Amino acid sequence: MNKVEQLAQLLRERIVIIDGAMGTMIQQRQLTEADFRGERFLDWKGKDLKGNNDLLNLTRPDIIEDIHRQYLEAGADIIETNTFNAQAISLADYGLEALAYELAKAVPNARAPPRTKSWPRNRDAPASSPAPSARRPRRRPSALT
């Protein structure tokens, strides 16, 4: 049975729990600019990177994995990927639009989570974030007439 079939079967059996607010969990950690930069962006000359939560997939995957672990231990069956803004439009705010594909591929939970006593059920289906962006599209003035 593939993952889609497994999920469909699980939905027939019981309520399925999805994780909570990734951004809130990240903000609670009070990360610094250095956390967002990591080694790779240590000498970054562009805008500050603090607040680019998706960048943590590359610079601090340990934090993202820990948050996912907490949600699994709390009973989540499905974990969303940390990719709310991992697309060129939002990444342009930081001058990092070229990283969109890499950020999406670097998601720490894209593999099955480790099996422990904390989550013995087969919960290994990550879901990409349903939100396309934190930015609103802009209309060209000519589109309004």
PDB file of C-alpha atoms in Angstrom:
ATOM      1  CA  MET A   1       0.000   0.000   0.000  1.00  0.00           C
ATOM      2  CA  ASN A   2       1.455   3.396  -0.977  1.00  0.00           C
ATOM      3  CA  LYS A   3       1.367   6.524   1.230  1.00  0.00           C
ATOM      4  CA  VAL A   4      -1.824   7.917  -0.325  1.00  0.00           C
ATOM      5  CA  GLU A   5      -3.621   4.609   0.216  1.00  0.00           C
ATOM      6  CA  GLN A   6      -2.284   4.421   3.786  1.00  0.00           C
ATOM      7  CA  LEU A   7      -3.571   7.905   4.520  1.00  0.00           C
ATOM      8  CA  ALA A   8      -6.967   7.155   2.972  1.00  0.00           C
ATOM      9  CA  GLN A   9      -7.231   4.008   5.113  1.00  0.00           C
ATOM     10  CA  LEU A  10      -6.211   5.896   8.244  1.00  0.00           C
ATOM     11  CA  LEU A  11      -8.820   8.596   7.534  1.00  0.00           C
ATOM     12  CA  ARG A  12     -11.495   5.902   7.314  1.00  0.00           C
ATOM     13  CA  GLU A  13     -10.429   4.549  10.711  1.00  0.00           C
ATOM     14  CA  ARG A  14     -10.000   7.683  12.810  1.00  0.00           C
ATOM     15  CA  ILE A  15      -9.371  11.409  12.986  1.00  0.00           C
ATOM     16  CA  VAL A  16      -5.910  12.221  11.685  1.00  0.00           C
ATOM     17  CA  ILE A  17      -3.917  14.901  13.480  1.00  0.00           C
ATOM     18  CA  ILE A  18      -1.735  17.383  11.605  1.00  0.00           C
ATOM     19  CA  ASP A  19       0.968  19.386  13.350  1.00  0.00           C
ATOM     20  CA  GLY A  20       0.555  22.948  14.601  1.00  0.00           C
ATOM     21  CA  ALA A  21       2.045  26.349  13.933  1.00  0.00           C
ATOM     22  CA  MET A  22       5.662  26.004  12.849  1.00  0.00           C
ATOM     23  CA  GLY A  23       6.281  29.760  12.869  1.00  0.00           C
ATOM     24  CA  THR A  24       5.106  30.055  16.460  1.00  0.00           C
ATOM     25  CA  MET A  25       7.348  27.219  17.563  1.00  0.00           C
ATOM     26  CA  ILE A  26      10.328  28.831  15.841  1.00  0.00           C
ATOM     27  CA  GLN A  27       9.589  32.250  17.377  1.00  0.00           C
ATOM     28  CA  GLN A  28       9.416  30.739  20.861  1.00  0.00           C
ATOM     29  CA  ARG A  29      13.075  29.772  20.522  1.00  0.00           C
ATOM     30  CA  GLN A  30      14.118  33.425  20.240  1.00  0.00           C
ATOM     31  CA  LEU A  31      16.698  32.688  17.571  1.00  0.00           C
ATOM     32  CA  THR A  32      19.366  35.202  16.659  1.00  0.00           C
ATOM     33  CA  GLU A  33      20.619  36.446  13.316  1.00  0.00           C
ATOM     34  CA  ALA A  34      23.515  33.998  13.736  1.00  0.00           C
ATOM     35  CA  ASP A  35      21.078  31.073  13.954  1.00  0.00           C
ATOM     36  CA  PHE A  36      19.502  32.043  10.649  1.00  0.00           C
ATOM     37  CA  ARG A  37      22.874  32.635   8.953  1.00  0.00           C
ATOM     38  CA  GLY A  38      24.601  29.476  10.131  1.00  0.00           C
ATOM     39  CA  GLU A  39      28.029  28.790   8.648  1.00  0.00           C
ATOM     40  CA  ARG A  40      26.893  29.033   5.059  1.00  0.00           C
ATOM     41  CA  PHE A  41      25.622  32.617   5.252  1.00  0.00           C
ATOM     42  CA  LEU A  42      28.075  33.875   7.860  1.00  0.00           C
ATOM     43  CA  ASP A  43      29.423  36.538   5.486  1.00  0.00           C
ATOM     44  CA  TRP A  44      26.080  37.318   3.793  1.00  0.00           C
ATOM     45  CA  LYS A  45      26.121  40.954   2.649  1.00  0.00           C
ATOM     46  CA  GLY A  46      22.418  41.256   1.837  1.00  0.00           C
ATOM     47  CA  LYS A  47      19.542  41.975   4.204  1.00  0.00           C
ATOM     48  CA  ASP A  48      19.387  40.451   7.651  1.00  0.00           C
ATOM     49  CA  LEU A  49      18.199  36.845   7.460  1.00  0.00           C
ATOM     50  CA  LYS A  50      16.505  36.681  10.852  1.00  0.00           C
ATOM     51  CA  GLY A  51      12.861  35.801  10.299  1.00  0.00           C
ATOM     52  CA  ASN A  52      13.458  33.709   7.179  1.00  0.00           C
ATOM     53  CA  ASN A  53      12.179  30.562   8.880  1.00  0.00           C
ATOM     54  CA  ASP A  54      12.536  28.446   5.757  1.00  0.00           C
ATOM     55  CA  LEU A  55      16.278  29.131   5.729  1.00  0.00           C
ATOM     56  CA  LEU A  56      16.550  27.123   8.950  1.00  0.00           C
ATOM     57  CA  ASN A  57      16.066  24.008   6.793  1.00  0.00           C
ATOM     58  CA  LEU A  58      19.653  24.657   5.644  1.00  0.00           C
ATOM     59  CA  THR A  59      21.259  26.470   8.555  1.00  0.00           C
ATOM     60  CA  ARG A  60      19.648  24.830  11.601  1.00  0.00           C
ATOM     61  CA  PRO A  61      17.941  21.608  10.533  1.00  0.00           C
ATOM     62  CA  ASP A  62      18.352  20.379  14.108  1.00  0.00           C
ATOM     63  CA  ILE A  63      15.810  22.970  15.266  1.00  0.00           C
ATOM     64  CA  ILE A  64      13.293  22.009  12.591  1.00  0.00           C
ATOM     65  CA  GLU A  65      13.737  18.305  13.346  1.00  0.00           C
ATOM     66  CA  ASP A  66      13.266  18.965  17.074  1.00  0.00           C
ATOM     67  CA  ILE A  67      10.025  20.863  16.460  1.00  0.00           C
ATOM     68  CA  HIS A  68       8.772  18.032  14.248  1.00  0.00           C
ATOM     69  CA  ARG A  69       9.733  15.528  16.946  1.00  0.00           C
ATOM     70  CA  GLN A  70       7.731  17.519  19.513  1.00  0.00           C
ATOM     71  CA  TYR A  71       4.649  17.463  17.291  1.00  0.00           C
ATOM     72  CA  LEU A  72       5.003  13.727  16.717  1.00  0.00           C
ATOM     73  CA  GLU A  73       5.385  13.105  20.432  1.00  0.00           C
ATOM     74  CA  ALA A  74       2.241  15.188  21.012  1.00  0.00           C
ATOM     75  CA  GLY A  75       0.339  12.855  18.668  1.00  0.00           C
ATOM     76  CA  ALA A  76       0.556  14.420  15.212  1.00  0.00           C
ATOM     77  CA  ASP A  77       0.200  11.946  12.366  1.00  0.00           C
ATOM     78  CA  ILE A  78       1.210  14.369   9.615  1.00  0.00           C
ATOM     79  CA  ILE A  79       3.994  16.935   9.746  1.00  0.00           C
ATOM     80  CA  GLU A  80       4.002  19.890   7.397  1.00  0.00           C
ATOM     81  CA  THR A  81       7.266  20.822   5.806  1.00  0.00           C
ATOM     82  CA  ASN A  82       8.881  24.086   6.891  1.00  0.00           C
ATOM     83  CA  THR A  83       8.338  25.647   3.455  1.00  0.00           C
ATOM     84  CA  PHE A  84       5.744  28.380   3.979  1.00  0.00           C
ATOM     85  CA  ASN A  85       7.900  30.889   2.073  1.00  0.00           C
ATOM     86  CA  ALA A  86      10.268  28.578   0.189  1.00  0.00           C
ATOM     87  CA  GLN A  87       9.499  30.099  -3.196  1.00  0.00           C
ATOM     88  CA  ALA A  88      11.132  32.888  -5.165  1.00  0.00           C
ATOM     89  CA  ILE A  89       8.517  35.577  -4.498  1.00  0.00           C
ATOM     90  CA  SER A  90       8.949  35.512  -0.719  1.00  0.00           C
ATOM     91  CA  LEU A  91      12.664  34.740  -0.784  1.00  0.00           C
ATOM     92  CA  ALA A  92      13.225  37.873  -2.863  1.00  0.00           C
ATOM     93  CA  ASP A  93      12.649  39.847   0.350  1.00  0.00           C
ATOM     94  CA  TYR A  94      16.022  38.511   1.473  1.00  0.00           C
ATOM     95  CA  GLY A  95      17.720  38.382  -1.928  1.00  0.00           C
ATOM     96  CA  LEU A  96      17.647  34.574  -1.751  1.00  0.00           C
ATOM     97  CA  GLU A  97      15.177  33.735  -4.525  1.00  0.00           C
ATOM     98  CA  ALA A  98      17.739  31.450  -6.178  1.00  0.00           C
ATOM     99  CA  LEU A  99      17.492  29.134  -3.148  1.00  0.00           C
ATOM    100  CA  ALA A 100      13.812  28.251  -3.577  1.00  0.00           C
ATOM    101  CA  TYR A 101      14.395  24.783  -4.992  1.00  0.00           C
ATOM    102  CA  GLU A 102      17.220  23.963  -2.586  1.00  0.00           C
ATOM    103  CA  LEU A 103      15.162  25.037   0.433  1.00  0.00           C
ATOM    104  CA  ALA A 104      12.235  22.909  -0.628  1.00  0.00           C
ATOM    105  CA  LYS A 105      14.506  19.889  -1.129  1.00  0.00           C
ATOM    106  CA  ALA A 106      16.356  20.401   2.163  1.00  0.00           C
ATOM    107  CA  VAL A 107      13.314  19.867   4.358  1.00  0.00           C
ATOM    108  CA  PRO A 108      14.553  17.839   7.333  1.00  0.00           C
ATOM    109  CA  ASN A 109      11.323  15.844   7.672  1.00  0.00           C
ATOM    110  CA  ALA A 110      11.215  14.795   4.021  1.00  0.00           C
ATOM    111  CA  ARG A 111      12.414  11.423   5.194  1.00  0.00           C
ATOM    112  CA  ALA A 112      10.625   9.155   7.599  1.00  0.00           C
ATOM    113  CA  PRO A 113      10.979  10.257  11.228  1.00  0.00           C
ATOM    114  CA  PRO A 114      12.899   7.912  13.512  1.00  0.00           C
ATOM    115  CA  ARG A 115      10.820   5.236  15.226  1.00  0.00           C
ATOM    116  CA  THR A 116      10.890   5.511  19.003  1.00  0.00           C
ATOM    117  CA  LYS A 117       8.580   4.666  21.869  1.00  0.00           C
ATOM    118  CA  SER A 118       7.278   8.229  21.598  1.00  0.00           C
ATOM    119  CA  TRP A 119       5.608   7.567  18.259  1.00  0.00           C
ATOM    120  CA  PRO A 120       5.275   3.859  17.563  1.00  0.00           C
ATOM    121  CA  ARG A 121       2.628   4.246  14.835  1.00  0.00           C
ATOM    122  CA  ASN A 122       3.673   4.489  11.214  1.00  0.00           C
ATOM    123  CA  ARG A 123       3.689   8.279  10.927  1.00  0.00           C
ATOM    124  CA  ASP A 124       6.074   9.153   8.190  1.00  0.00           C
ATOM    125  CA  ALA A 125       4.158  11.189   5.612  1.00  0.00           C
ATOM    126  CA  PRO A 126       5.338  14.782   5.457  1.00  0.00           C
ATOM    127  CA  ALA A 127       2.976  17.280   3.855  1.00  0.00           C
ATOM    128  CA  SER A 128       4.117  20.397   2.080  1.00  0.00           C
ATOM    129  CA  SER A 129       2.842  23.659   3.460  1.00  0.00           C
ATOM    130  CA  PRO A 130      -0.522  24.660   1.983  1.00  0.00           C
ATOM    131  CA  ALA A 131       0.323  28.365   2.128  1.00  0.00           C
ATOM    132  CA  PRO A 132       1.843  29.692  -1.075  1.00  0.00           C
ATOM    133  CA  SER A 133       3.421  32.788   0.440  1.00  0.00           C
ATOM    134  CA  ALA A 134       3.264  35.378   3.161  1.00  0.00           C
ATOM    135  CA  ARG A 135       3.187  38.051   0.451  1.00  0.00           C
ATOM    136  CA  ARG A 136       0.161  39.246  -1.453  1.00  0.00           C
ATOM    137  CA  PRO A 137       0.380  39.476  -5.225  1.00  0.00           C
ATOM    138  CA  ARG A 138       0.506  42.990  -6.584  1.00  0.00           C
ATOM    139  CA  ARG A 139      -1.707  44.099  -9.407  1.00  0.00           C
ATOM    140  CA  ARG A 140      -0.337  46.120 -12.227  1.00  0.00           C
ATOM    141  CA  PRO A 141      -2.238  49.380 -12.698  1.00  0.00           C
ATOM    142  CA  SER A 142      -3.108  48.271 -16.229  1.00  0.00           C
ATOM    143  CA  ALA A 143      -4.812  45.166 -14.823  1.00  0.00           C
ATOM    144  CA  LEU A 144      -7.250  47.321 -12.899  1.00  0.00           C
ATOM    145  CA  THR A 145      -8.739  49.012 -15.964  1.00  0.00           C
TER     146      THR A 145
END
